[in-house]
PDB file of C-alpha atoms in Angstrom:
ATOM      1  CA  UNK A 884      69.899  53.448  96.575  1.00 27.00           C
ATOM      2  CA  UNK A 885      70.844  50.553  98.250  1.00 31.00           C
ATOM      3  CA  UNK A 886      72.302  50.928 101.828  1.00 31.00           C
ATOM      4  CA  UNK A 887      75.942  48.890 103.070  1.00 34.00           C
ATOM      5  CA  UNK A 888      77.646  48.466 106.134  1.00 36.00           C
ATOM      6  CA  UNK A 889      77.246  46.820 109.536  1.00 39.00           C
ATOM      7  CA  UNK A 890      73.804  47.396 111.269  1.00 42.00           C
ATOM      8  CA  UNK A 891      72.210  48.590 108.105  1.00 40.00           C
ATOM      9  CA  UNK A 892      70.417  45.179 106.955  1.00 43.00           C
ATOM     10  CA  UNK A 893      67.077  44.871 108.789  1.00 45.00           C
ATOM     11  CA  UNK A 894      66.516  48.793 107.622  1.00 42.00           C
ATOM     12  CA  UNK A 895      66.849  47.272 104.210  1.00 45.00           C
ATOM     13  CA  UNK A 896      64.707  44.507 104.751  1.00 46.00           C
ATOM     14  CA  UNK A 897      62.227  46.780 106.259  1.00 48.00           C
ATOM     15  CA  UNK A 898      62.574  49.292 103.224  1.00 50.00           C
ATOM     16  CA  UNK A 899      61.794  46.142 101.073  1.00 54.00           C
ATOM     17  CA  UNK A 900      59.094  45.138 103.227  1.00 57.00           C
ATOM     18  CA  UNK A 901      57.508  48.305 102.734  1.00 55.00           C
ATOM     19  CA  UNK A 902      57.923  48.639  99.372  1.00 58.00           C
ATOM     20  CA  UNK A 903      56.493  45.316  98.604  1.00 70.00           C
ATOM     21  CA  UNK A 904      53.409  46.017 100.892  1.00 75.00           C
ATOM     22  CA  UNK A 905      53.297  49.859  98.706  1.00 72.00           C
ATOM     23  CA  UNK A 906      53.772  47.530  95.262  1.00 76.00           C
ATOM     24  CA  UNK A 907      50.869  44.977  96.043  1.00 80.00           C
ATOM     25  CA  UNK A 908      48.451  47.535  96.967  1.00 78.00           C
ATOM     26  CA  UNK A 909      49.514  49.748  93.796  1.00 79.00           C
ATOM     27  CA  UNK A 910      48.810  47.011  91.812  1.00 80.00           C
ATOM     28  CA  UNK A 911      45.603  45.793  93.258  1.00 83.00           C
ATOM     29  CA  UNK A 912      44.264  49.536  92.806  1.00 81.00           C
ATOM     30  CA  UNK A 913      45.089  49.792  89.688  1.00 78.00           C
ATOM     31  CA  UNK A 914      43.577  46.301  88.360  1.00 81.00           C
ATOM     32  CA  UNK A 915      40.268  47.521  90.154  1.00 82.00           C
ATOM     33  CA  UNK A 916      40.402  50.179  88.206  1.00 79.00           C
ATOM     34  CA  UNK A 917      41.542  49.006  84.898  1.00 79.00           C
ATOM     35  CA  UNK A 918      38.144  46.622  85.393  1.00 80.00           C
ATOM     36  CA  UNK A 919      35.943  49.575  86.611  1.00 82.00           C
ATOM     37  CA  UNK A 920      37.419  52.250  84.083  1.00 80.00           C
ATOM     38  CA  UNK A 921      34.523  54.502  85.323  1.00 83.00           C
ATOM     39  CA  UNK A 922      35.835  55.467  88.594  1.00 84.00           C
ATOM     40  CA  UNK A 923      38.851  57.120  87.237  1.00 83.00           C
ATOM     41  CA  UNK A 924      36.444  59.509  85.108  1.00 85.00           C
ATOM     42  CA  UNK A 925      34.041  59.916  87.901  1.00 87.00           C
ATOM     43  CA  UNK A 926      36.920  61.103  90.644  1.00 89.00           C
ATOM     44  CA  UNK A 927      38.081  63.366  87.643  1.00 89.00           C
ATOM     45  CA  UNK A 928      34.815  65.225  87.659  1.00 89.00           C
ATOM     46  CA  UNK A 929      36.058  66.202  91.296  1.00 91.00           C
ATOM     47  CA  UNK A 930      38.239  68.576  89.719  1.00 92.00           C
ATOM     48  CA  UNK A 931      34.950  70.906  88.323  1.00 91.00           C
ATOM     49  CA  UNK A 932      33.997  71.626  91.879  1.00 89.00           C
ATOM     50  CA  UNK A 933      37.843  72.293  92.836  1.00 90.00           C
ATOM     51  CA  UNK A 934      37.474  74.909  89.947  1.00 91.00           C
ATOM     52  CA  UNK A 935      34.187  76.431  91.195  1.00 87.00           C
ATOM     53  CA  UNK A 936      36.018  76.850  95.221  1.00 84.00           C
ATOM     54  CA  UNK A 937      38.807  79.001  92.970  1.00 88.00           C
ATOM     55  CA  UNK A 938      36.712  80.511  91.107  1.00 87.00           C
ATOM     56  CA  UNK A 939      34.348  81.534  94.069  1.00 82.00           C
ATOM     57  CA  UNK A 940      37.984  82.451  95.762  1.00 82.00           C
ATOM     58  CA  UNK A 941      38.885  84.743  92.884  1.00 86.00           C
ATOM     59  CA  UNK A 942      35.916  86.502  93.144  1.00 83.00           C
ATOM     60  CA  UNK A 943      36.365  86.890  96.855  1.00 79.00           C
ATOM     61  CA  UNK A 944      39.859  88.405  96.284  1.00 81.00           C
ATOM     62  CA  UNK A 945      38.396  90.948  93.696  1.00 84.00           C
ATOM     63  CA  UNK A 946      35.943  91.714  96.285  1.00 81.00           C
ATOM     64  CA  UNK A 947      38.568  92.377  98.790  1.00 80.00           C
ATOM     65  CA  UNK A 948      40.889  94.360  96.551  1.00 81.00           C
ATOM     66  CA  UNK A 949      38.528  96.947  95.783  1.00 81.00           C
ATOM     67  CA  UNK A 950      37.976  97.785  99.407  1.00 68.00           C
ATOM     68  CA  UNK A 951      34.899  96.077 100.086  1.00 53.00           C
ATOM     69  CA  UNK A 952      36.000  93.202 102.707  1.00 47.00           C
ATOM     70  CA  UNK A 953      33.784  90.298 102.487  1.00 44.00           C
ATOM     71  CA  UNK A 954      32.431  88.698 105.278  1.00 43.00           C
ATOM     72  CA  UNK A 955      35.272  90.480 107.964  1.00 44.00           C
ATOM     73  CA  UNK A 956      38.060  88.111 109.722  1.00 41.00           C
ATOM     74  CA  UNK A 957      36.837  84.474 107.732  1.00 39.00           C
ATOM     75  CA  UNK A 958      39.165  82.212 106.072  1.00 44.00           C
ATOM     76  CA  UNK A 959      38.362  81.341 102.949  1.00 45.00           C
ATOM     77  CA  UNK A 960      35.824  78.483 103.594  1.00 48.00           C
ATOM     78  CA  UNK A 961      33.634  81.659 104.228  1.00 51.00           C
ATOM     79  CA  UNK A 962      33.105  82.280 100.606  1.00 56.00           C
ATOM     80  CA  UNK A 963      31.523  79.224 100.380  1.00 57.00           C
ATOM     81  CA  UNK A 964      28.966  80.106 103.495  1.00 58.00           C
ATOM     82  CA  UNK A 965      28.287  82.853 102.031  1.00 63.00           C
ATOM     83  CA  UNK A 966      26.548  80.780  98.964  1.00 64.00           C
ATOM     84  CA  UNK A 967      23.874  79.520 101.847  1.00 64.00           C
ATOM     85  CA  UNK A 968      22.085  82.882 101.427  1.00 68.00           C
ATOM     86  CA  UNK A 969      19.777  81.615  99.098  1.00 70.00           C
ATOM     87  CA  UNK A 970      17.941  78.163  98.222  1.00 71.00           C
ATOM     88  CA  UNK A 971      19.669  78.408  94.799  1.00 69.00           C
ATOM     89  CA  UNK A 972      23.239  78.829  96.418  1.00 72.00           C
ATOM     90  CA  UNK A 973      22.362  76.471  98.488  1.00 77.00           C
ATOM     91  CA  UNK A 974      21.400  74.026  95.923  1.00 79.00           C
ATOM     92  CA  UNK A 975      25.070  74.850  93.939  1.00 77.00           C
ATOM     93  CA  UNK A 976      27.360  74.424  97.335  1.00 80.00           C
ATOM     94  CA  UNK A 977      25.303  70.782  97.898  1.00 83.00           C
ATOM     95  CA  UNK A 978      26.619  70.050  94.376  1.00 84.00           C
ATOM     96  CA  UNK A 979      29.982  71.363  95.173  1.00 84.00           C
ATOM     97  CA  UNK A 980      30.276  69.182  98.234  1.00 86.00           C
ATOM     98  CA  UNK A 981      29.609  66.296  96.203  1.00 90.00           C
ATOM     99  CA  UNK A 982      32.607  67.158  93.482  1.00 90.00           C
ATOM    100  CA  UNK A 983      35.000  68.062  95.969  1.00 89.00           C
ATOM    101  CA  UNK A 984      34.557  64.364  97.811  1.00 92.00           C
ATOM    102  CA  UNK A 985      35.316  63.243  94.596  1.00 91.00           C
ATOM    103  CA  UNK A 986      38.134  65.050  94.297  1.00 91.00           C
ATOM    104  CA  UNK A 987      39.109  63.733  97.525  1.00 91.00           C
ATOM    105  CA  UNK A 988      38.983  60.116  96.497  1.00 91.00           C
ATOM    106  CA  UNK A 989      40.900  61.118  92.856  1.00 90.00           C
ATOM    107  CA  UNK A 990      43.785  62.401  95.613  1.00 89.00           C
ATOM    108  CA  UNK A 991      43.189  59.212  97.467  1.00 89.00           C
ATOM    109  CA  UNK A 992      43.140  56.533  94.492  1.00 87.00           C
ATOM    110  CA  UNK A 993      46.659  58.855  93.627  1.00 86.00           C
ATOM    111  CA  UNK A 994      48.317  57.766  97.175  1.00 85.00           C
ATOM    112  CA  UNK A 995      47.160  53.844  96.551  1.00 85.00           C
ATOM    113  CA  UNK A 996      48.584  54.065  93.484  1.00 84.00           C
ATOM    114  CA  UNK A 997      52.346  55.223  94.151  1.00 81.00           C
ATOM    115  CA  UNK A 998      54.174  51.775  94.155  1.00 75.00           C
ATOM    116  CA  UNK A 999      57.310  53.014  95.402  1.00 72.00           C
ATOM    117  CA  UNK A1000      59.168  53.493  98.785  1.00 76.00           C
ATOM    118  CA  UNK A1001      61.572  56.464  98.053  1.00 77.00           C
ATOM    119  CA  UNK A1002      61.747  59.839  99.390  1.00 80.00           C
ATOM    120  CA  UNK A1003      60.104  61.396  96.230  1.00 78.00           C
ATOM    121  CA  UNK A1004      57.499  58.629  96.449  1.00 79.00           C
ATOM    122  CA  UNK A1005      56.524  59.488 100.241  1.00 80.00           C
ATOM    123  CA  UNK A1006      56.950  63.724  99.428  1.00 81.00           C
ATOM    124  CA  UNK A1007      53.633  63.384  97.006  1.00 80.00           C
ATOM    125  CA  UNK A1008      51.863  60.705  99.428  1.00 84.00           C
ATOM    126  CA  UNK A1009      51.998  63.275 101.824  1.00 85.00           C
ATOM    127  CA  UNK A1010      51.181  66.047  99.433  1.00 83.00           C
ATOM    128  CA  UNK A1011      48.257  64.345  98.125  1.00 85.00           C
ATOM    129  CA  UNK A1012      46.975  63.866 101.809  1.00 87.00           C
ATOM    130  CA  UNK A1013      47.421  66.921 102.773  1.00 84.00           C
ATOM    131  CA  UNK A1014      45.610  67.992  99.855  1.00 85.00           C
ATOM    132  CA  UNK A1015      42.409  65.915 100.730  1.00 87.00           C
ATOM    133  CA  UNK A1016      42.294  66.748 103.921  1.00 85.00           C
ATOM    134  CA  UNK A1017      42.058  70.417 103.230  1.00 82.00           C
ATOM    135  CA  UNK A1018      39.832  70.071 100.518  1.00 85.00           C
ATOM    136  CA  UNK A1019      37.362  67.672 103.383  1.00 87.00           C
ATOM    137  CA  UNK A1020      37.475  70.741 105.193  1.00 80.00           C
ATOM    138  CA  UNK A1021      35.980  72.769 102.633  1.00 80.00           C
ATOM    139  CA  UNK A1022      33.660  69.768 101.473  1.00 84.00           C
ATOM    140  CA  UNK A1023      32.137  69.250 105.304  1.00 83.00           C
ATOM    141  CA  UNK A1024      31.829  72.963 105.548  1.00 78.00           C
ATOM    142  CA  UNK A1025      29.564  73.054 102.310  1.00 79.00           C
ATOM    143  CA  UNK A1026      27.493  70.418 103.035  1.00 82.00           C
ATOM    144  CA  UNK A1027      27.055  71.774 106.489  1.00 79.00           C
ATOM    145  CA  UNK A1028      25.879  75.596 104.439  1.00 76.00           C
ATOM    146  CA  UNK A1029      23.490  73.494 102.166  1.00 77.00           C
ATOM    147  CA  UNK A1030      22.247  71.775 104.826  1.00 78.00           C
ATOM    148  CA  UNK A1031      21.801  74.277 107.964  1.00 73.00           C
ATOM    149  CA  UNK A1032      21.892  77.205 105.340  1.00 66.00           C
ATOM    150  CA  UNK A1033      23.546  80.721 106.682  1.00 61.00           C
ATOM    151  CA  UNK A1034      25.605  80.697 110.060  1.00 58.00           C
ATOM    152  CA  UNK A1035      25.992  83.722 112.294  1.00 56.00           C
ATOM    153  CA  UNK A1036      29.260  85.310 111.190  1.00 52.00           C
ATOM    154  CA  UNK A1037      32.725  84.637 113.484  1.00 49.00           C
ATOM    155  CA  UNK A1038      35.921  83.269 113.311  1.00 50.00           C
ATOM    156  CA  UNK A1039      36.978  81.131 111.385  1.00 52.00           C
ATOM    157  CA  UNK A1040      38.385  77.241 111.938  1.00 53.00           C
ATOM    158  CA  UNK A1041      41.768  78.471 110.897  1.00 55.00           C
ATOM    159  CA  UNK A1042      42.060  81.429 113.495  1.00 57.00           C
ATOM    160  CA  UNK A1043      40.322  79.622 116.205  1.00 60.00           C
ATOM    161  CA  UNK A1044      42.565  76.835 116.378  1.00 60.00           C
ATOM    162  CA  UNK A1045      45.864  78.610 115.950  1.00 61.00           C
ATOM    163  CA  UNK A1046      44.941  81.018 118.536  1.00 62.00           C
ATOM    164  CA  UNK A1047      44.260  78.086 120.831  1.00 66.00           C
ATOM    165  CA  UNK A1048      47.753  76.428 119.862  1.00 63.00           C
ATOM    166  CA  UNK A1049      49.279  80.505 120.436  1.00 65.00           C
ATOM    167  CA  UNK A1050      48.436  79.983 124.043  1.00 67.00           C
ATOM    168  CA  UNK A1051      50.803  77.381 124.894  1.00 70.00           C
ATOM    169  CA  UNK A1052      54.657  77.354 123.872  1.00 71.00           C
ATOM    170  CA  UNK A1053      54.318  74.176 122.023  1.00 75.00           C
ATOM    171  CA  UNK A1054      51.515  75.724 120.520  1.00 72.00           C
ATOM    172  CA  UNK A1055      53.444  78.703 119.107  1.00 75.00           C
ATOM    173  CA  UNK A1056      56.389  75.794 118.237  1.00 80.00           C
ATOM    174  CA  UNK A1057      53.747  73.811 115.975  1.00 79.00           C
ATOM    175  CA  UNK A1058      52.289  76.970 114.321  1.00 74.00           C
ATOM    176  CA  UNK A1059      55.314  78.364 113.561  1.00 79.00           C
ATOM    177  CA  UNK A1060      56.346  75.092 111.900  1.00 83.00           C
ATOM    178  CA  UNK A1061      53.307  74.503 110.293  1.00 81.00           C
ATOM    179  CA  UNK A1062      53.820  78.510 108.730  1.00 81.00           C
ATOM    180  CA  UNK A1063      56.954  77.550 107.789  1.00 87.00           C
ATOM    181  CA  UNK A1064      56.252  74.648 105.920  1.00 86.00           C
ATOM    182  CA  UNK A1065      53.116  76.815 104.118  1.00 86.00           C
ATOM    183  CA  UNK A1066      56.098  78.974 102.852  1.00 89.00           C
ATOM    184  CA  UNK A1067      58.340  76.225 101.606  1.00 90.00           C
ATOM    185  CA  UNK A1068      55.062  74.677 100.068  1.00 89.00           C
ATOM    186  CA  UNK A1069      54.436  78.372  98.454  1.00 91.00           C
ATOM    187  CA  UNK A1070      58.288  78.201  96.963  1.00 93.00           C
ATOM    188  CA  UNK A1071      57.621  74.610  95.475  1.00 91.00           C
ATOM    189  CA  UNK A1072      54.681  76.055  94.018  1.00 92.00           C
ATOM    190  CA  UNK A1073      56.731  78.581  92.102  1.00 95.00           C
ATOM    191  CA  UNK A1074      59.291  76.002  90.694  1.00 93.00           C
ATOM    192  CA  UNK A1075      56.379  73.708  89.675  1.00 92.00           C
ATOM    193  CA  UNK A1076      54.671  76.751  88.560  1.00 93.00           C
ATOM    194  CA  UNK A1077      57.746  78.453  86.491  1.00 94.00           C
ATOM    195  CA  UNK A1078      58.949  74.757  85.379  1.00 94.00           C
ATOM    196  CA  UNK A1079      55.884  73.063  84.003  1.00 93.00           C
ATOM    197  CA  UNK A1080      56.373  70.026  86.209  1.00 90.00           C
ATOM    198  CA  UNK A1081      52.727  70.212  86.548  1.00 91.00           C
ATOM    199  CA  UNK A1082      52.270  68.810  82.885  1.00 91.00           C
ATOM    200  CA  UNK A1083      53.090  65.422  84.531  1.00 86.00           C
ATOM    201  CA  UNK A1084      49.661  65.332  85.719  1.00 87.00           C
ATOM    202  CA  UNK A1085      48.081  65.259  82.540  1.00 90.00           C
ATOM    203  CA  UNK A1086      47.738  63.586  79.882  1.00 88.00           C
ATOM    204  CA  UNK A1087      48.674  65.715  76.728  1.00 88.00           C
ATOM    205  CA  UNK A1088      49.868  63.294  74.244  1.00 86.00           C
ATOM    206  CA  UNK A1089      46.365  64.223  72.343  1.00 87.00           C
ATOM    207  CA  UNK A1090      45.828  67.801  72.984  1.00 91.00           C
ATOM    208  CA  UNK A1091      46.050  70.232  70.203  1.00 92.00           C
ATOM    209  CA  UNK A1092      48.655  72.406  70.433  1.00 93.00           C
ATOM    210  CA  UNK A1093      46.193  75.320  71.452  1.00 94.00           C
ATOM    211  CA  UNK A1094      44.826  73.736  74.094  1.00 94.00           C
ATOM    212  CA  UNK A1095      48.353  72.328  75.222  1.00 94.00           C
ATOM    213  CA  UNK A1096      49.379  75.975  75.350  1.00 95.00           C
ATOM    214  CA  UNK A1097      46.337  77.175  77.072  1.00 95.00           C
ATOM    215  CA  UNK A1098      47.431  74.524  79.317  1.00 95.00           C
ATOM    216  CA  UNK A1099      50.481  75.418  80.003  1.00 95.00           C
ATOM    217  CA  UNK A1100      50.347  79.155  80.426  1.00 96.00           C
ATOM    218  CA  UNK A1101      46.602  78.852  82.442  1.00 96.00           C
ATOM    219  CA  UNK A1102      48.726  76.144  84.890  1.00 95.00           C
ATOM    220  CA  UNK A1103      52.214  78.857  85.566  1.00 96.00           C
ATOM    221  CA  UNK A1104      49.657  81.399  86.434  1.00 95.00           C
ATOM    222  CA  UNK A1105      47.731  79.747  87.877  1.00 93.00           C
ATOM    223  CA  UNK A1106      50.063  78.245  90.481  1.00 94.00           C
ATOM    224  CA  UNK A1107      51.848  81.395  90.867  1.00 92.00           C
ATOM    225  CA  UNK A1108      48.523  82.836  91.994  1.00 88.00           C
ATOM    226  CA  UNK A1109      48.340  79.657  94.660  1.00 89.00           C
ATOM    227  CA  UNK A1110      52.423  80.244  95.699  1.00 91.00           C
ATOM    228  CA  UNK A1111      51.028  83.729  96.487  1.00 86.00           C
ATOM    229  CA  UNK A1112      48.010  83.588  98.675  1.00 80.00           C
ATOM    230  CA  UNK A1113      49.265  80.427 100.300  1.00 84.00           C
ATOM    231  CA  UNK A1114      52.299  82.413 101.181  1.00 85.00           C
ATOM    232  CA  UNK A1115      51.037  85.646 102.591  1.00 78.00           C
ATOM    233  CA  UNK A1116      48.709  83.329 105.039  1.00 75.00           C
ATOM    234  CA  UNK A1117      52.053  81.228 105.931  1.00 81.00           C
ATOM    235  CA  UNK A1118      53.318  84.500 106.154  1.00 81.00           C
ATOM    236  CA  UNK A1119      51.050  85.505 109.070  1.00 74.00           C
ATOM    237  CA  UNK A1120      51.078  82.710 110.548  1.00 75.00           C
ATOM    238  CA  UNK A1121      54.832  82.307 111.206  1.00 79.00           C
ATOM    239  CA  UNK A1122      54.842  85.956 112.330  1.00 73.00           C
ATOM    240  CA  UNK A1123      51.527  85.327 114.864  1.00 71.00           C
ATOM    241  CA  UNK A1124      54.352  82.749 116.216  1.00 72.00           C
ATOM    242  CA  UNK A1125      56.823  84.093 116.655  1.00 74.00           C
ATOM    243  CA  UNK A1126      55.146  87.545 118.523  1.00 70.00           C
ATOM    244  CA  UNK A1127      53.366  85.675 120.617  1.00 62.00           C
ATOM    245  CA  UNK A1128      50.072  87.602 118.566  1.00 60.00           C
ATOM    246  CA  UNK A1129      47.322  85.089 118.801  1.00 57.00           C
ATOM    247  CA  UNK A1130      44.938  88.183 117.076  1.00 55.00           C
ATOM    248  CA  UNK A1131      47.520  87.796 113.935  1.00 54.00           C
ATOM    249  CA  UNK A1132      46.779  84.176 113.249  1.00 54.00           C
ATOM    250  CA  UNK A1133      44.751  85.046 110.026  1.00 52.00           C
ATOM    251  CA  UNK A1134      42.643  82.298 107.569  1.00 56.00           C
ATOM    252  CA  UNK A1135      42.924  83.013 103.751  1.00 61.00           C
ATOM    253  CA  UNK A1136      40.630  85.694 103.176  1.00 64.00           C
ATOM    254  CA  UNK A1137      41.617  87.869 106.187  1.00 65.00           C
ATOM    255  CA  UNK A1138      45.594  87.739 105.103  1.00 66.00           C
ATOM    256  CA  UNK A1139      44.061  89.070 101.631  1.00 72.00           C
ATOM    257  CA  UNK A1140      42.173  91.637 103.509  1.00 74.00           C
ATOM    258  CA  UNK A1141      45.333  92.990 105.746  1.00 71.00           C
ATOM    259  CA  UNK A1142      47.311  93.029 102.700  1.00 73.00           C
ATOM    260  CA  UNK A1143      44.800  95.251 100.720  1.00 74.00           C
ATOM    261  CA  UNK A1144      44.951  97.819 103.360  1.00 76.00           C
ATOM    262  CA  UNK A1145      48.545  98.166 103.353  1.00 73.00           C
ATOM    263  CA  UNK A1146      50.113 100.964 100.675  1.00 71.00           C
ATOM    264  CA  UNK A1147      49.931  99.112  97.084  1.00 75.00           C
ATOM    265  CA  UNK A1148      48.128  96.061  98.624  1.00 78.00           C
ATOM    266  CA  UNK A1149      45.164  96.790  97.022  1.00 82.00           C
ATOM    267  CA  UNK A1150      46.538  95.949  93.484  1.00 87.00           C
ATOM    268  CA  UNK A1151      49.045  92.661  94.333  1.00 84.00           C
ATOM    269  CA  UNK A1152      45.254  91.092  95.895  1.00 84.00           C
ATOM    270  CA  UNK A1153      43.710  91.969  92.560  1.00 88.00           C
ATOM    271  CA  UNK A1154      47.034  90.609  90.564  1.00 89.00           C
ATOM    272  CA  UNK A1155      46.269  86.966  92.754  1.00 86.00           C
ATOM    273  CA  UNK A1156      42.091  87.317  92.248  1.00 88.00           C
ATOM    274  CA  UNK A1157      43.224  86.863  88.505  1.00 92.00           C
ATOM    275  CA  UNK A1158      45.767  84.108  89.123  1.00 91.00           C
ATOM    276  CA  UNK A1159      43.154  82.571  90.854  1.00 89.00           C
ATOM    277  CA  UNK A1160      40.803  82.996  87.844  1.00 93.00           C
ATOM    278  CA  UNK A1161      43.727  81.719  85.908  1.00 95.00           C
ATOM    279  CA  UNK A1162      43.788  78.619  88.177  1.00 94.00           C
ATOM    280  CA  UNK A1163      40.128  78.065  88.238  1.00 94.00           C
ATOM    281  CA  UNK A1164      40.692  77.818  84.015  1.00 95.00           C
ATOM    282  CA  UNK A1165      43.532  75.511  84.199  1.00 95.00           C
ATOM    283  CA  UNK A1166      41.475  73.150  86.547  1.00 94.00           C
ATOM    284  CA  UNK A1167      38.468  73.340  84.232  1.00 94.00           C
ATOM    285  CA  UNK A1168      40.812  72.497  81.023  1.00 94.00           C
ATOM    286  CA  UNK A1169      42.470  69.705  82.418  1.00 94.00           C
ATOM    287  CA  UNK A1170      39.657  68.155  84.315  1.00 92.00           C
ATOM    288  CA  UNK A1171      38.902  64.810  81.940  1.00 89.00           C
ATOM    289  CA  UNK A1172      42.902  64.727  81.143  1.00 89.00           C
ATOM    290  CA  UNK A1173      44.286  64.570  84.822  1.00 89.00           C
ATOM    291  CA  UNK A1174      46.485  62.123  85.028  1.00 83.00           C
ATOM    292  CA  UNK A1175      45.781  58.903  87.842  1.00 75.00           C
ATOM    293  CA  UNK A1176      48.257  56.415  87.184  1.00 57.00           C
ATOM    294  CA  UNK A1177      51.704  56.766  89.264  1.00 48.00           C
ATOM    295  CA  UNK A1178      53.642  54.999  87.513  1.00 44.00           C
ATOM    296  CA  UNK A1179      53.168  57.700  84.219  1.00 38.00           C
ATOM    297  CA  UNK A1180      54.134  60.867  85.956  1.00 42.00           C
ATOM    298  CA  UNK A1181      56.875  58.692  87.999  1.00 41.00           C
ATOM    299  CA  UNK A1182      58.317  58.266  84.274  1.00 38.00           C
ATOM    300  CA  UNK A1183      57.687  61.887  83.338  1.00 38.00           C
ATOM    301  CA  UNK A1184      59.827  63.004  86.230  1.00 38.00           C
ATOM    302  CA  UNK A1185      57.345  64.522  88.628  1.00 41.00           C
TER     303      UNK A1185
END
């Protein structure tokens, strides 16, 4: 929408500016890629190894919920240390570090390719950062397991930093904003979950209808199953802030174990272990159909 009024011209010209600097390099991006067709299925294959981490997380949860904790207070980048046991593991996390950097360029080439300069453009550029940065995390911390093989069990990167950022009242400020915005990020994940906006990211035009309905009840599940766990650690985290509680600043895995101990926690963690199975299955069906061009799921409404 256009802005009027006095004073309100060089933000429009600056909007333009920016829009035209987001347009060129959308459209340089995608000509690369419409001459090096390749890359787009190669940074697909990223989303194999993002199906392997849920898997490996599903399993973890299942672990959890029958009352056999894991690997104690970890987040959930500890399920893939615990693959360095073995040269075998090791071998699989090496490969896993390899799909999830693709993954992270897939999320990257995704960014270069929005063209546009409105709110809804700049929501999924951030998204899609975000997104790659976590998934680096995980990536650096497999390749460091492959590599070095098992580390001495500890805290995890999640817990250690927010009880450094708990010391300090700004700290507590950031973390409490940062758990807040987990828990609006776990109530988009619902809407896209329970509205099927997350069709706009693939390309279904020739699935068979089976597979388009595996699709589509695999992907509600499935990001039900995210809205959850991501919300129980947003959860903690929020509450960590506002107490004051540095020892309540919990990782993934660790707000899955305090939840299990609680009355009838033991069943919701193994209700999200199979949403996260369900996830893992989405990722794995939609893998070669994900959709990379912008412009498509702009059109779609996403």
């Amino acid at each position: 929408m256009q802005l009027v009024g006095l004073g309100r011209s060089d933000s429009h010209r600056s909007d333009s500016r920016d829009g035209d600097l987001a347009d060129a390099i959308a459209a340089r991006v995608a000509s690369r890629l419409r001459e090096q067709p390749w890359m787009i299925e190669l940074t697909r294959s990223g989303w194999v190894a993002k199906a392997i981490v849920y898997l490996s997380l599903a399993w973890g949860a299942a672990v959890i919920a029958v009352r056999r904790p894991w690997l104690g207070d970890a987040e959930y980048t500890s399920i893939v240390h615990s693959l360095a046991d073995s040269p075998s593991t090791r071998v699989l996390l090496g490969f896993i570090a390899v799909g999830l950097l693709l993954y992270i360029a897939f999320r990257v080439l995704s960014v270069a390719l929005i063209d546009g300069n409105d709110p809804n453009c700049w929501a999924h550029r951030v998204g899609y950062l975000l997104s790659a940065a976590s998934y680096t995390v995980i990536a650096w911390s497999a390749a460091f397991s492959a590599i070095a093989g098992p580390q001495p069990e500890g805290e995890g990167v999640v817990e250690r930093f927010s009880r450094s950022l708990l010391s300090s009242t700004s700290g507590r400020i950031l973390v409490g904003l940062g758990g807040l915005v987990g828990l609006a990020s776990a109530g988009y994940f619902i809407y896209k979950g329970l509205n099927r906006r997350f069709l706009s990211e693939v390309v279904t035009d020739d699935m068979s209808p089976r597979r388009l309905r595996a699709v589509e009840w695999t992907g509600t599940i499935g990001w039900l199953g995210r809205a959850a766990i991501l919300g129980a650690a947003s959860l903690f985290v929020t509450w960590s802030a506002l107490q004051a509680d540095p020892t309540d600043a919990r990782g993934f895995d660790s707000s899955l174990q305090r939840l299990a101990r609680d009355t009838y926690g033991a069943p919701v963690v193994m209700l999200i272990a199979i949403f996260l199975f369900v996830y893992a299955v989405y990722c794995l069906l939609t893998a070669s159909k994900r959709q990379l061009s912008w412009s498509l799921r702009h059109s779609a409404g996403e």
